[in-house]
N, CA, C and O atoms as a Tinker XYZ file with bonds, in Angstrom:
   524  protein
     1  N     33.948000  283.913000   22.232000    73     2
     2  CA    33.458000  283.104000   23.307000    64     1     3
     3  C     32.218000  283.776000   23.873000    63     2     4     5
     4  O     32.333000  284.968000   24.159000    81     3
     5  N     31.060000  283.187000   24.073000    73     3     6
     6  CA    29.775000  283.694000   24.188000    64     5     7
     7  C     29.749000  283.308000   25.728000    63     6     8     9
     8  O     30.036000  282.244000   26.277000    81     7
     9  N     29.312000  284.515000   26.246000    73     7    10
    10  CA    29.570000  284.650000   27.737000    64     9    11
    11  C     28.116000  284.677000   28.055000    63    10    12    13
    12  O     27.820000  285.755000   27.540000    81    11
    13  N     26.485000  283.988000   28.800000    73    11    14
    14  CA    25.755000  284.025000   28.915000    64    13    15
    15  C     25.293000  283.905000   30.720000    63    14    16    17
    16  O     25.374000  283.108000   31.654000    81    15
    17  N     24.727000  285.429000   30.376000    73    15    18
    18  CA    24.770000  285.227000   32.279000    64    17    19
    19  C     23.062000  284.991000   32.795000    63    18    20    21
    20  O     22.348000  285.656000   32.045000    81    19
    21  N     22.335000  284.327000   33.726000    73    19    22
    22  CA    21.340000  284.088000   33.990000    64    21    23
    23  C     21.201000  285.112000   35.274000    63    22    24    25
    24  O     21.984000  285.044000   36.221000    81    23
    25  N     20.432000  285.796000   35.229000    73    23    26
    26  CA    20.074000  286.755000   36.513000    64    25    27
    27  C     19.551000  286.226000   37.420000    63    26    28    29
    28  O     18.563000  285.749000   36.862000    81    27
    29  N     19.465000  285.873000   38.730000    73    27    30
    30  CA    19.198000  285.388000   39.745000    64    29    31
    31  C     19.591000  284.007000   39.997000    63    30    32    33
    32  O     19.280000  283.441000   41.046000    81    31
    33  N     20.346000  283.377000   38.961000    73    31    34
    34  CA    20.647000  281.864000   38.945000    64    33    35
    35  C     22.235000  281.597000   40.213000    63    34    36    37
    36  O     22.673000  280.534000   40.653000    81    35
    37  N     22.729000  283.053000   40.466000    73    35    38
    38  CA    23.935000  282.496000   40.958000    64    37    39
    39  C     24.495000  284.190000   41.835000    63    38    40    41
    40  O     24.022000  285.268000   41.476000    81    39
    41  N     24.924000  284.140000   42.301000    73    39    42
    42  CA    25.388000  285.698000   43.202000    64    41    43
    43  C     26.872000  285.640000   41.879000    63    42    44    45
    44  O     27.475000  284.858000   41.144000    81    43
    45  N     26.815000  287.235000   42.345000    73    43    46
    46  CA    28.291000  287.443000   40.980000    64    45    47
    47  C     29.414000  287.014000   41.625000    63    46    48    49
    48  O     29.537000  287.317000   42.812000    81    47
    49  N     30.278000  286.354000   41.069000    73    47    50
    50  CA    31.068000  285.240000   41.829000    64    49    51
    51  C     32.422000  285.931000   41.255000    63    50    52    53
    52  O     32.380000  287.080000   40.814000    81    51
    53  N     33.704000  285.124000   41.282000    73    51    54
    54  CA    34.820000  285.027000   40.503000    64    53    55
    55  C     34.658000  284.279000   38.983000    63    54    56    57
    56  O     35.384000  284.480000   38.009000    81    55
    57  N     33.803000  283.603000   39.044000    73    55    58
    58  CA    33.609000  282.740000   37.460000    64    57    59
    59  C     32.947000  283.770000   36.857000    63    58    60    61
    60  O     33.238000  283.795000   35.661000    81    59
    61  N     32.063000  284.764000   37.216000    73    59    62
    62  CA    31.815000  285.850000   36.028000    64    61    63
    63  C     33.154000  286.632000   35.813000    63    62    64    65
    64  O     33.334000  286.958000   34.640000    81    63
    65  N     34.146000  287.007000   36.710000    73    63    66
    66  CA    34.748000  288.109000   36.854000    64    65    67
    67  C     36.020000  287.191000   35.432000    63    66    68    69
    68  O     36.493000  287.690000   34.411000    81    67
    69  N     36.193000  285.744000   36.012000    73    67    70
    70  CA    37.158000  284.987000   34.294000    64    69    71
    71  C     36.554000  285.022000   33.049000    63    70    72    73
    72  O     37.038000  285.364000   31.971000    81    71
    73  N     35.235000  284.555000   33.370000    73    71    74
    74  CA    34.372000  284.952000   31.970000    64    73    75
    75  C     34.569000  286.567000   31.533000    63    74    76    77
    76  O     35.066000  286.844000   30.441000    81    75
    77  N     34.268000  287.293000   32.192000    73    75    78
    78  CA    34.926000  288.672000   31.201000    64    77    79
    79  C     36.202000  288.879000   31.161000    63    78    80    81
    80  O     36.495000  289.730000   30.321000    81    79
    81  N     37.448000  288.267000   31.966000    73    79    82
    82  CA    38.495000  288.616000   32.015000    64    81    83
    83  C     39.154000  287.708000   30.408000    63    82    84    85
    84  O     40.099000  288.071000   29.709000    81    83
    85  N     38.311000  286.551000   30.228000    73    83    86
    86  CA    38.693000  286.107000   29.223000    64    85    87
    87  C     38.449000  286.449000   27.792000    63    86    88    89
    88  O     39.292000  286.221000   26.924000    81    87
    89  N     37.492000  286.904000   27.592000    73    87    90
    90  CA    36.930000  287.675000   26.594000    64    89    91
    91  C     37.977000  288.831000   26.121000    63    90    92    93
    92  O     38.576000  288.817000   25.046000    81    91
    93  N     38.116000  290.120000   27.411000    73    91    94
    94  CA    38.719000  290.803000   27.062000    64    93    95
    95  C     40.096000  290.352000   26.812000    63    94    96    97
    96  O     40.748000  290.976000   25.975000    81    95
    97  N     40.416000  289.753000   27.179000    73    95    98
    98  CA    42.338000  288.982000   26.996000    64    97    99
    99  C     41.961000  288.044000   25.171000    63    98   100   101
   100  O     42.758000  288.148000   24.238000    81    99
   101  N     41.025000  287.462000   25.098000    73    99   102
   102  CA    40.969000  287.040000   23.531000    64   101   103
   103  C     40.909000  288.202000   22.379000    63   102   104   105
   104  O     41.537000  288.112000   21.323000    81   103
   105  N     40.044000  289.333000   22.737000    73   103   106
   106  CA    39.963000  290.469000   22.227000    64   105   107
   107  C     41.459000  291.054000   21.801000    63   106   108   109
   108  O     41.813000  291.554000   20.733000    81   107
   109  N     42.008000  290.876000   22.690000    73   107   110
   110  CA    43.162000  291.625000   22.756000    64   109   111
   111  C     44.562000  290.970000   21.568000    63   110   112   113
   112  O     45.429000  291.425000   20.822000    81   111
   113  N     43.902000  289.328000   22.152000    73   111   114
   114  CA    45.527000  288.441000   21.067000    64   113   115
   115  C     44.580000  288.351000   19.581000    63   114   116   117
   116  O     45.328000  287.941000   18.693000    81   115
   117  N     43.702000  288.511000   19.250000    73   115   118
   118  CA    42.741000  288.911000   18.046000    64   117   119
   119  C     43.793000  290.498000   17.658000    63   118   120   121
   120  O     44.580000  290.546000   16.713000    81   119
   121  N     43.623000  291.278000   18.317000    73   119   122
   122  CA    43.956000  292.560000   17.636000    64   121   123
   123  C     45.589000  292.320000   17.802000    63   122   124   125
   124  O     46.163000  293.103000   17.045000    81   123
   125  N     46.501000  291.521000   18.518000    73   123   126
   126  CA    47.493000  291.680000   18.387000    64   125   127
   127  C     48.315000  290.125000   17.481000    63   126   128   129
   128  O     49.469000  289.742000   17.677000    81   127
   129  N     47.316000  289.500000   16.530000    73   127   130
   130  CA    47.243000  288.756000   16.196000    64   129   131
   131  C     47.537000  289.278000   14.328000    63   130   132   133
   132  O     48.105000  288.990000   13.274000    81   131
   133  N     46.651000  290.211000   15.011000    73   131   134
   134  CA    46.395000  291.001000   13.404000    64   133   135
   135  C     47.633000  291.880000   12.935000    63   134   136   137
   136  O     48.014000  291.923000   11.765000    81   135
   137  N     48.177000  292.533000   13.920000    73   135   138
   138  CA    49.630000  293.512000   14.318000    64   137   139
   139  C     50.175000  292.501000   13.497000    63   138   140   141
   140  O     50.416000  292.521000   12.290000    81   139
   141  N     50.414000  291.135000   14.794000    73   139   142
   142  CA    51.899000  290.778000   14.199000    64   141   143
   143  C     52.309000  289.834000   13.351000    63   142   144   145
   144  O     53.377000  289.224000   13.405000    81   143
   145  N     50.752000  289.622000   11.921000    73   143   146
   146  CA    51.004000  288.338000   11.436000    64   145   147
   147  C     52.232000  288.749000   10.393000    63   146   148   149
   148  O     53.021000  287.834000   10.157000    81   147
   149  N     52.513000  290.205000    9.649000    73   147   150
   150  CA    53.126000  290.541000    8.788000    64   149   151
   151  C     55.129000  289.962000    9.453000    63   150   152   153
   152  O     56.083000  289.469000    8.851000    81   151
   153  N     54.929000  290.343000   10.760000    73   151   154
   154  CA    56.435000  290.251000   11.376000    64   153   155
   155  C     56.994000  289.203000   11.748000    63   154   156   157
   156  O     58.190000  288.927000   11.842000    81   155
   157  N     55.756000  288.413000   12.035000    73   155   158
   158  CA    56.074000  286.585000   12.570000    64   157   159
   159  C     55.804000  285.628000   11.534000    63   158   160   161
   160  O     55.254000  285.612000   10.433000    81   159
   161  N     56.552000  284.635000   12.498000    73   159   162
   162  CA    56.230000  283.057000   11.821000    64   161   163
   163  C     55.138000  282.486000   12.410000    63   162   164   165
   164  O     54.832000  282.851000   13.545000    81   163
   165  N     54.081000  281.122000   11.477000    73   163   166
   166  CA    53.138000  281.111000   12.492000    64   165   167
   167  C     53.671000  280.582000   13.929000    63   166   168   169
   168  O     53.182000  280.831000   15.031000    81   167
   169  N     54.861000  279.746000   13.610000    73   167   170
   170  CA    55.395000  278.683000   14.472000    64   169   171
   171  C     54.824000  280.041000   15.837000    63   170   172   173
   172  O     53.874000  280.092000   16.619000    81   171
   173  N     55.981000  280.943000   15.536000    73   171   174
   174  CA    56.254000  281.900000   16.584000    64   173   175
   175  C     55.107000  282.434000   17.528000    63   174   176   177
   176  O     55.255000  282.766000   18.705000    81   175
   177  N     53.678000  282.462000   16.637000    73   175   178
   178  CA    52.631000  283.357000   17.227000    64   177   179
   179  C     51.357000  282.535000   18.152000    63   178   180   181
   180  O     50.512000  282.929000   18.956000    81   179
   181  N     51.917000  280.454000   17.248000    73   179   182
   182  CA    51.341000  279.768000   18.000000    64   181   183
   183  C     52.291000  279.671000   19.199000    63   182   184   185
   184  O     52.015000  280.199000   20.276000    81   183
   185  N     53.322000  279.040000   18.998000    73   183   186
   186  CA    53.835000  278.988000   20.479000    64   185   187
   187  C     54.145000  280.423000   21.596000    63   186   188   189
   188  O     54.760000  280.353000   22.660000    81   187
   189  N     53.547000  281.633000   21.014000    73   187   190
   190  CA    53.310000  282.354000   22.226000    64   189   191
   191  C     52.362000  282.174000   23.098000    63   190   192   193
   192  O     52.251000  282.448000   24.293000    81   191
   193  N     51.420000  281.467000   22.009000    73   191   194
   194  CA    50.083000  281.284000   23.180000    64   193   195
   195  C     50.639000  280.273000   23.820000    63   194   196   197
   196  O     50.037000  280.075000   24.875000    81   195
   197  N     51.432000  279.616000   23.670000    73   195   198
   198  CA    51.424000  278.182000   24.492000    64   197   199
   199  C     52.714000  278.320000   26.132000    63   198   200   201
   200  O     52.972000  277.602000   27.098000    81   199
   201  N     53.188000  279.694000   25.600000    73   199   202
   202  CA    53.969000  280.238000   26.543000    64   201   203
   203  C     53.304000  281.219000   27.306000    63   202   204   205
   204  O     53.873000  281.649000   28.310000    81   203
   205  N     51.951000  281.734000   26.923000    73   203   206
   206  CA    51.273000  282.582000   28.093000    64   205   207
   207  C     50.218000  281.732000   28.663000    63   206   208   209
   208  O     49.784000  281.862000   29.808000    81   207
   209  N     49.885000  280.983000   27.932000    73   207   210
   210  CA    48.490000  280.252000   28.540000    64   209   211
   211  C     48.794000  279.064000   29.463000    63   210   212   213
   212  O     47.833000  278.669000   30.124000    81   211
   213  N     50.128000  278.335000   29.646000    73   211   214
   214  CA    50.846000  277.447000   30.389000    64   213   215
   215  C     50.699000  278.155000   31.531000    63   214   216   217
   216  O     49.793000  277.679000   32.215000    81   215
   217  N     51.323000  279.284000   32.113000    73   215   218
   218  CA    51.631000  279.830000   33.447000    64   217   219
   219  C     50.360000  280.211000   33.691000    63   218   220   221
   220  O     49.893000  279.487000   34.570000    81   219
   221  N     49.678000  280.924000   33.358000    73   219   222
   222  CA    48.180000  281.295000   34.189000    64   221   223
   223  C     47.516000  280.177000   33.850000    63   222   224   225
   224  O     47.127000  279.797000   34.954000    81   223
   225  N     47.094000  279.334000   33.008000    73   223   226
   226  CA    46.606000  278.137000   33.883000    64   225   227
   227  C     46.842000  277.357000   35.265000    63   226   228   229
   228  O     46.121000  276.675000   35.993000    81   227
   229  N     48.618000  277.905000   35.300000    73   227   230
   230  CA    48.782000  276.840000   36.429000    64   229   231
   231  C     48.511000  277.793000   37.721000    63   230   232   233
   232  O     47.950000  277.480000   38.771000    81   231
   233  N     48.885000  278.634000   37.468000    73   231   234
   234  CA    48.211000  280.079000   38.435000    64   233   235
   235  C     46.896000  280.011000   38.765000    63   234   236   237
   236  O     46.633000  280.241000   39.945000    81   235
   237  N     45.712000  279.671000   37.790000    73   235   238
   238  CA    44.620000  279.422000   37.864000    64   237   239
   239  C     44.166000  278.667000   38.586000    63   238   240   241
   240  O     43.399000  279.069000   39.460000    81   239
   241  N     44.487000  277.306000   38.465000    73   239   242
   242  CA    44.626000  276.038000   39.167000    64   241   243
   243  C     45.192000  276.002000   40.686000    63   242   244   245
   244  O     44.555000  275.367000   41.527000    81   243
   245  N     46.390000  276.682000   41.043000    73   243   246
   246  CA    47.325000  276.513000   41.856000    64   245   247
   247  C     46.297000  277.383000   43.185000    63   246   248   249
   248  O     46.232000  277.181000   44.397000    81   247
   249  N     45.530000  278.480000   42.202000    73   247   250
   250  CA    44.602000  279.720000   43.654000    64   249   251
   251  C     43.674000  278.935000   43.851000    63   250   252   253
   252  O     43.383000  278.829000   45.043000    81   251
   253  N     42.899000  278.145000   42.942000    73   251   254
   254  CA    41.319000  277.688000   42.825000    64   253   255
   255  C     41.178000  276.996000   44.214000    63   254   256   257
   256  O     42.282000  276.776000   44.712000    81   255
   257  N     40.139000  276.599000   44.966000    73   255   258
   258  CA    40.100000  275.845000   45.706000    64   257   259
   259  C     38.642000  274.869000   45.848000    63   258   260   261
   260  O     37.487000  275.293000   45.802000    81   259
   261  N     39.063000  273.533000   46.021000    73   259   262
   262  CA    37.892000  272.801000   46.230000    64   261   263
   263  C     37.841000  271.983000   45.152000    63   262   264   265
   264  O     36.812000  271.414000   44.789000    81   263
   265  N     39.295000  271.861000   44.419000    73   263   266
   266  CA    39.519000  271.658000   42.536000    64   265   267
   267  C     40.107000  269.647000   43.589000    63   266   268   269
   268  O     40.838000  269.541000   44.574000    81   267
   269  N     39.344000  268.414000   42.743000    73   267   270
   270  CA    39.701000  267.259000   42.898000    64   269   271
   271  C     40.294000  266.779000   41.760000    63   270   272   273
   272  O     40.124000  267.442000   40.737000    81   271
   273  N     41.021000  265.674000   41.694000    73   271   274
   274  CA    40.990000  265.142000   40.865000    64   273   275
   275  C     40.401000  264.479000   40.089000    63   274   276   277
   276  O     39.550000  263.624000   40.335000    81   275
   277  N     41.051000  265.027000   38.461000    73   275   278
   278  CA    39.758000  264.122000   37.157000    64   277   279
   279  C     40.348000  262.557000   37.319000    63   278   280   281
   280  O     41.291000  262.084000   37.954000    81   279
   281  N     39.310000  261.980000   36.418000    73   279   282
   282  CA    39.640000  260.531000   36.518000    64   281   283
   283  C     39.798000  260.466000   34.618000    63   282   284   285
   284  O     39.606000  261.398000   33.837000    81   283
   285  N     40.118000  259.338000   34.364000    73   283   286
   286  CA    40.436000  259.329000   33.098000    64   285   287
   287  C     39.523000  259.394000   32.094000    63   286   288   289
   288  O     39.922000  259.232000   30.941000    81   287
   289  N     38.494000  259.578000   32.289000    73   287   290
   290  CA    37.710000  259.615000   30.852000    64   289   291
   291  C     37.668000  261.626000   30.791000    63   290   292   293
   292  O     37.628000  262.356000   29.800000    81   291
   293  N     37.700000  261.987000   32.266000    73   291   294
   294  CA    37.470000  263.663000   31.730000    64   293   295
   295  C     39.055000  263.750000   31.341000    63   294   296   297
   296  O     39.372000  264.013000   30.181000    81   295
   297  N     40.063000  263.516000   32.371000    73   295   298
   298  CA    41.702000  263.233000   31.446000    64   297   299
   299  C     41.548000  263.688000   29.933000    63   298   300   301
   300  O     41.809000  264.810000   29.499000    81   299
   301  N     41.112000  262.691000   29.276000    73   299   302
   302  CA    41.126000  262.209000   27.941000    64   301   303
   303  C     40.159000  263.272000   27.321000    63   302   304   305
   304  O     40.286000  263.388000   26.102000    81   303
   305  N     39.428000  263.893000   27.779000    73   303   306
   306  CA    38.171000  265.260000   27.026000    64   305   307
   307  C     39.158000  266.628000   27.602000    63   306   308   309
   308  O     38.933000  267.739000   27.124000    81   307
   309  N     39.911000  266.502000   28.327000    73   307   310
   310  CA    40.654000  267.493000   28.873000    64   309   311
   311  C     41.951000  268.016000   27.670000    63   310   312   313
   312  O     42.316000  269.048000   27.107000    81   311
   313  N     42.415000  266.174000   27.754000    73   311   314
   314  CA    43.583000  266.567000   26.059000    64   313   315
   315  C     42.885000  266.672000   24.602000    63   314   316   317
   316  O     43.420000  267.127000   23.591000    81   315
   317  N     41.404000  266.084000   24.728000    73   315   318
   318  CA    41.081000  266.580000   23.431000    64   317   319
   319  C     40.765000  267.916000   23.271000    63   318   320   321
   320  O     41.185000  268.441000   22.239000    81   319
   321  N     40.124000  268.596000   24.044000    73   319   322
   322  CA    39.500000  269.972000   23.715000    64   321   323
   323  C     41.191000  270.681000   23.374000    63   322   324   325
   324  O     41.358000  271.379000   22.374000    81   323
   325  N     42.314000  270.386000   24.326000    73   323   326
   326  CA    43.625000  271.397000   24.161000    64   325   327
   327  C     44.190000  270.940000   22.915000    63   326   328   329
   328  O     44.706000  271.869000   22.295000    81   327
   329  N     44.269000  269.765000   22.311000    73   327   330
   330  CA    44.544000  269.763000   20.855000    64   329   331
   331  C     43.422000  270.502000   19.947000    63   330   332   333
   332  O     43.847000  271.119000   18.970000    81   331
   333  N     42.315000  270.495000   20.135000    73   331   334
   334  CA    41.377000  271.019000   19.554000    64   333   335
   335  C     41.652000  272.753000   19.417000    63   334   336   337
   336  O     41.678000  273.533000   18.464000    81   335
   337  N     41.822000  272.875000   20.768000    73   335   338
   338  CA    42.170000  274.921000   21.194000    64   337   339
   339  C     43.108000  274.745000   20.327000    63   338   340   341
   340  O     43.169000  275.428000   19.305000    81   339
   341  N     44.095000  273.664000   20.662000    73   339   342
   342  CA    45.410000  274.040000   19.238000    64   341   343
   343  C     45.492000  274.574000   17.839000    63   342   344   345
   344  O     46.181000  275.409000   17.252000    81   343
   345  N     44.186000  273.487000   17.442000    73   343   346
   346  CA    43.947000  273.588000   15.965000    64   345   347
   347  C     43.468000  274.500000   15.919000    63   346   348   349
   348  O     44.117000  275.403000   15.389000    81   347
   349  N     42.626000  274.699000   16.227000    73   347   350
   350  CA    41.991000  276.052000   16.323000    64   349   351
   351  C     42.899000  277.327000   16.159000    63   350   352   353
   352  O     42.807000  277.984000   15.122000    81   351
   353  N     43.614000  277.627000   16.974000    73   351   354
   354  CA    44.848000  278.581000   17.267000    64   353   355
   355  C     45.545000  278.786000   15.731000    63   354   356   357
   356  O     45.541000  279.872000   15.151000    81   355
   357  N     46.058000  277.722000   15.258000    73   355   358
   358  CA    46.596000  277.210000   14.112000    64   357   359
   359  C     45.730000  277.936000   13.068000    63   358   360   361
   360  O     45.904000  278.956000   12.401000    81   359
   361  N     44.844000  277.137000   13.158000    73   359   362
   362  CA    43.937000  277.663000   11.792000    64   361   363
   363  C     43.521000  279.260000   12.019000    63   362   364   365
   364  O     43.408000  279.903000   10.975000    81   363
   365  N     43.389000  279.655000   12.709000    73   363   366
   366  CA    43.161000  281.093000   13.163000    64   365   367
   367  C     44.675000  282.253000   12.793000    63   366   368   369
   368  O     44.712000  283.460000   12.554000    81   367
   369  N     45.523000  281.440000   12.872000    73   367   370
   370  CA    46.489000  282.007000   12.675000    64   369   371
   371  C     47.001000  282.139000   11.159000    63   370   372   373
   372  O     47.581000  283.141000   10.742000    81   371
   373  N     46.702000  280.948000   10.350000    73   371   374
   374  CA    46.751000  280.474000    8.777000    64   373   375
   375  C     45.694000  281.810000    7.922000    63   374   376   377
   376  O     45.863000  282.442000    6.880000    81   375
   377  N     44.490000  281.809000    9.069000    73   375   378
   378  CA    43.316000  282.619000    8.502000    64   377   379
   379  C     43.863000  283.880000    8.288000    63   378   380   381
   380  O     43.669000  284.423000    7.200000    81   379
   381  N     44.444000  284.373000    9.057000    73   379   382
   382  CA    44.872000  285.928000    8.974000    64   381   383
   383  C     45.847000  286.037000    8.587000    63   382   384   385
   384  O     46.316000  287.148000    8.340000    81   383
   385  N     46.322000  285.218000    8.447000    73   383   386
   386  CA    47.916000  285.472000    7.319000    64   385   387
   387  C     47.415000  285.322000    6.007000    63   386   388   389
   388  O     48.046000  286.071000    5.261000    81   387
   389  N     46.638000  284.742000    5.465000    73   387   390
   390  CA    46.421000  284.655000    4.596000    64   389   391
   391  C     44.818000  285.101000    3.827000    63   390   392   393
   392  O     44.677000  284.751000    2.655000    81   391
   393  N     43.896000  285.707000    4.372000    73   391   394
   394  CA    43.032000  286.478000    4.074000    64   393   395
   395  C     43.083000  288.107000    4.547000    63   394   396   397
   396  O     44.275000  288.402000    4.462000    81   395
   397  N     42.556000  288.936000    4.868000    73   395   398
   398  CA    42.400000  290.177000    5.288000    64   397   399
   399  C     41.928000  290.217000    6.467000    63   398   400   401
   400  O     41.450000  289.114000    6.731000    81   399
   401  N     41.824000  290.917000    7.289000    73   399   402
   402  CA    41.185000  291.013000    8.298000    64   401   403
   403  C     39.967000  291.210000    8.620000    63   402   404   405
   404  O     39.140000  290.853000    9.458000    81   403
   405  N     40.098000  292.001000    7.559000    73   403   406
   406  CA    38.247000  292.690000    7.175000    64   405   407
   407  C     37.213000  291.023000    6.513000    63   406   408   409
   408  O     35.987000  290.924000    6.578000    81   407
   409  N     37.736000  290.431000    6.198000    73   407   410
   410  CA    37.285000  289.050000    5.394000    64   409   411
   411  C     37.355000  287.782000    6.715000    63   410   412   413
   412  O     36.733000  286.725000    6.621000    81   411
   413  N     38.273000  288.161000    7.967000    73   411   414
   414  CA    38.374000  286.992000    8.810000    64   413   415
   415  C     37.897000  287.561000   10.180000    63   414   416   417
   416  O     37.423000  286.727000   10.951000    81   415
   417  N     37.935000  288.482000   10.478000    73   415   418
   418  CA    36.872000  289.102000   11.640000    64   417   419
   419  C     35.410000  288.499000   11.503000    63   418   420   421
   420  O     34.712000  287.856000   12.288000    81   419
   421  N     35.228000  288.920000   10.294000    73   419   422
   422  CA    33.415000  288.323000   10.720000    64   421   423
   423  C     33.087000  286.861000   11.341000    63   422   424   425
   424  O     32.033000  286.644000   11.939000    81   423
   425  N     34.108000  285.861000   11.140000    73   423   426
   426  CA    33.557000  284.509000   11.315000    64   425   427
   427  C     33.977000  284.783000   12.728000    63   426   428   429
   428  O     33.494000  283.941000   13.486000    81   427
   429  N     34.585000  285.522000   13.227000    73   427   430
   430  CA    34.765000  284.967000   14.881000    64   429   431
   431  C     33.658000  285.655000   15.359000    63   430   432   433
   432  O     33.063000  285.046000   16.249000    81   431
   433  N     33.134000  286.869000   15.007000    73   431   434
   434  CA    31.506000  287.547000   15.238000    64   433   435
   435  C     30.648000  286.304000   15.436000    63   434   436   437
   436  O     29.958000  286.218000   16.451000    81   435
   437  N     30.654000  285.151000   14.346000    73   435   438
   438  CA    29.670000  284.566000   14.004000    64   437   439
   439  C     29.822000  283.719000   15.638000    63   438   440   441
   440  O     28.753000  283.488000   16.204000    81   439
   441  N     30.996000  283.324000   16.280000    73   439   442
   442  CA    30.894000  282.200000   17.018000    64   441   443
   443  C     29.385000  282.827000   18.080000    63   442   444   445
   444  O     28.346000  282.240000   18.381000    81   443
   445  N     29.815000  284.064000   18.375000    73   443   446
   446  CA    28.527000  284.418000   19.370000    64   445   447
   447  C     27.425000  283.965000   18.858000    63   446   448   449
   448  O     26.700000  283.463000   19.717000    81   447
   449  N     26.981000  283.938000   17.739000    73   447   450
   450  CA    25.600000  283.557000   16.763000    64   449   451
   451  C     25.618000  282.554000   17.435000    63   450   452   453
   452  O     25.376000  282.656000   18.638000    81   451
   453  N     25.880000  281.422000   16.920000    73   451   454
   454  CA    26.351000  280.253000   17.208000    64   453   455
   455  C     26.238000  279.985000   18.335000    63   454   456   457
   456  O     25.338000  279.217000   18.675000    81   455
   457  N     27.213000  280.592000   19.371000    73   455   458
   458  CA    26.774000  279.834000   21.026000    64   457   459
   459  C     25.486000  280.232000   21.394000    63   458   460   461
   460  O     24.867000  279.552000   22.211000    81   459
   461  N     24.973000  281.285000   20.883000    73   459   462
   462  CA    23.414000  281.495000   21.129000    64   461   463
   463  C     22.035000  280.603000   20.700000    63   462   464   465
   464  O     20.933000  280.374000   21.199000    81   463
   465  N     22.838000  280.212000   19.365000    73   463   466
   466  CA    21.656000  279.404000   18.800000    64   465   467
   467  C     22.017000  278.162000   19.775000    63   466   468   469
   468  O     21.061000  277.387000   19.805000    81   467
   469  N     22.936000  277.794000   20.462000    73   467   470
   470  CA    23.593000  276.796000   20.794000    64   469   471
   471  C     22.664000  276.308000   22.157000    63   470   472   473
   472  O     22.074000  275.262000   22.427000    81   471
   473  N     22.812000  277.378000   22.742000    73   471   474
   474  CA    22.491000  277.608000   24.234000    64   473   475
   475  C     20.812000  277.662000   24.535000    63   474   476   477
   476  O     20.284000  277.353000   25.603000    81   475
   477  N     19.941000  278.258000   22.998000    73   475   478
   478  CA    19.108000  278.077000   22.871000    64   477   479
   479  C     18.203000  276.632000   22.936000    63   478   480   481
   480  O     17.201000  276.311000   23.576000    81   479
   481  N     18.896000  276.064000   22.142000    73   479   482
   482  CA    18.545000  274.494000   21.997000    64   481   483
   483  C     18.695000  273.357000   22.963000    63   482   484   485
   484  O     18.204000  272.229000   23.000000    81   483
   485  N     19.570000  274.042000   23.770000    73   483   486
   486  CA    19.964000  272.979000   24.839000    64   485   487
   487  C     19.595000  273.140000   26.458000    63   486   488   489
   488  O     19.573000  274.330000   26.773000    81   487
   489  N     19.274000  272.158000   27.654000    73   487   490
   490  CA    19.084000  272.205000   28.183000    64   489   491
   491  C     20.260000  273.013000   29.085000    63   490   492   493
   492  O     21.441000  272.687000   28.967000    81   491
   493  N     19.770000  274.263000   30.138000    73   491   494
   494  CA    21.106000  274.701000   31.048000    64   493   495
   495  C     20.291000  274.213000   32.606000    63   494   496   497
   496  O     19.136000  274.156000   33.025000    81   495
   497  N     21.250000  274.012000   32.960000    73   495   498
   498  CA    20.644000  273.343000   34.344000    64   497   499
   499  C     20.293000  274.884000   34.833000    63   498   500   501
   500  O     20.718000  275.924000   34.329000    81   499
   501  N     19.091000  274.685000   36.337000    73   499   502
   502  CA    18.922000  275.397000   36.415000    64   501   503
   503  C     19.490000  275.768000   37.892000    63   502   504   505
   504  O     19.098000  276.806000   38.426000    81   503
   505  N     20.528000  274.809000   38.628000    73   503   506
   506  CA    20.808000  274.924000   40.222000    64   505   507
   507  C     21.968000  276.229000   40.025000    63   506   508   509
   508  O     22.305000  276.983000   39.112000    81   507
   509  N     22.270000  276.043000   41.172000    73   507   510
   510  CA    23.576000  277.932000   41.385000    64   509   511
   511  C     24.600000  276.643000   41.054000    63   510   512   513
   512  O     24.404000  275.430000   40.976000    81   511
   513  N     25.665000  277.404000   40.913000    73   511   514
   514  CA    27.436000  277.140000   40.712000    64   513   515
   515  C     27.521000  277.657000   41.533000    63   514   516   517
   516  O     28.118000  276.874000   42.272000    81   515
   517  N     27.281000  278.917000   42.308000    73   515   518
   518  CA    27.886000  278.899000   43.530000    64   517   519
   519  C     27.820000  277.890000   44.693000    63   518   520   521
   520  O     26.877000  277.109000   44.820000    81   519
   521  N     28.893000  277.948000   45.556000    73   519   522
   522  CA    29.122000  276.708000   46.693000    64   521   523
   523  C     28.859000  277.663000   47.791000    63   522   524
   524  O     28.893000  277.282000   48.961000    81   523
C-alpha cells in the first residue's frame, strides 16, 4: 500500500498516524503469512483476516467522528472493494502456498511502483483533509 504524503498540504493528523499504522500491520500478516502457510488451511488464514479486520474496523468507525451516512451507490463501491480485498486475500494466500516466497515478494514490491506511476498520472486535489 503506497502511502504518499504532500508536505504542507495538511498538519500531521491521525490519518497519517493509520496510514503508517497500516502498512506496518500488512508488513507484519505478509511475514506471518509466510510462517504459517506450511501449518494452515487457506480457509483458516483467510478467515483470520476476516476475524481481525471485523473488530478494528468497527473500533475504527465506532472512535471516528464527524463519519455520516453513505447512501447507496458508495454502499455498493463499499461491498465491491471488500469482495475485491477478499479476492485479493485469497489469491495472495494461493500465491504463497504455492510459489516461494522469494518468487512472490517481489510482486507486492511492485504495488508501490504502481501506486506511484498511479498517483503520477492522476489529478490529487490540492485542499487540506484536515477539518
Amino acid at each position: 500500500m503506497p502511502v504518499a504524503l504532500r508536505p504542507g498540504t495538511a498538519e500531521f493528523n491521525i490519518g497519517h498516524v493509520a496510514a503508517f499504522v497500516s502498512t506496518v500491520v500488512f508488513a507484519h500478516s505478509l511475514l506471518l503469512l509466510r510462517r504459517a502457510k506450511a501449518a494452515e488451511s487457506d480457509k483458516a488464514l483467510i478467515a483470520t483476516l476476516l476475524v481481525v479486520m471485523t473488530p478494528l474496523s468497527l473500533v475504527t468507525a465506532l472512535s471516528s467522528t464527524g463519519l455520516s451516512a453513505m447512501d447507496f451507490n458508495h454502499t455498493g463501491i463499499v461491498v465491491i472493494a471488500g469482495f475485491l480485498g477478499l479476492a485479493g486475500h485469497v489469491l495472495l494466500v494461493r500465491a504463497f502456498r504455492a510459489g516461494e516466497a522469494s518468487v512472490v515478494a517481489p510482486f507486492q514490491y511492485r504495488q508501490i511502483i504502481w501506486g506511484c506511476l498511479l498517483l503520477r498520472h492522476r489529478s490529487i486535489p490540492t485542499r487540506s483533509l484536515a477539518r
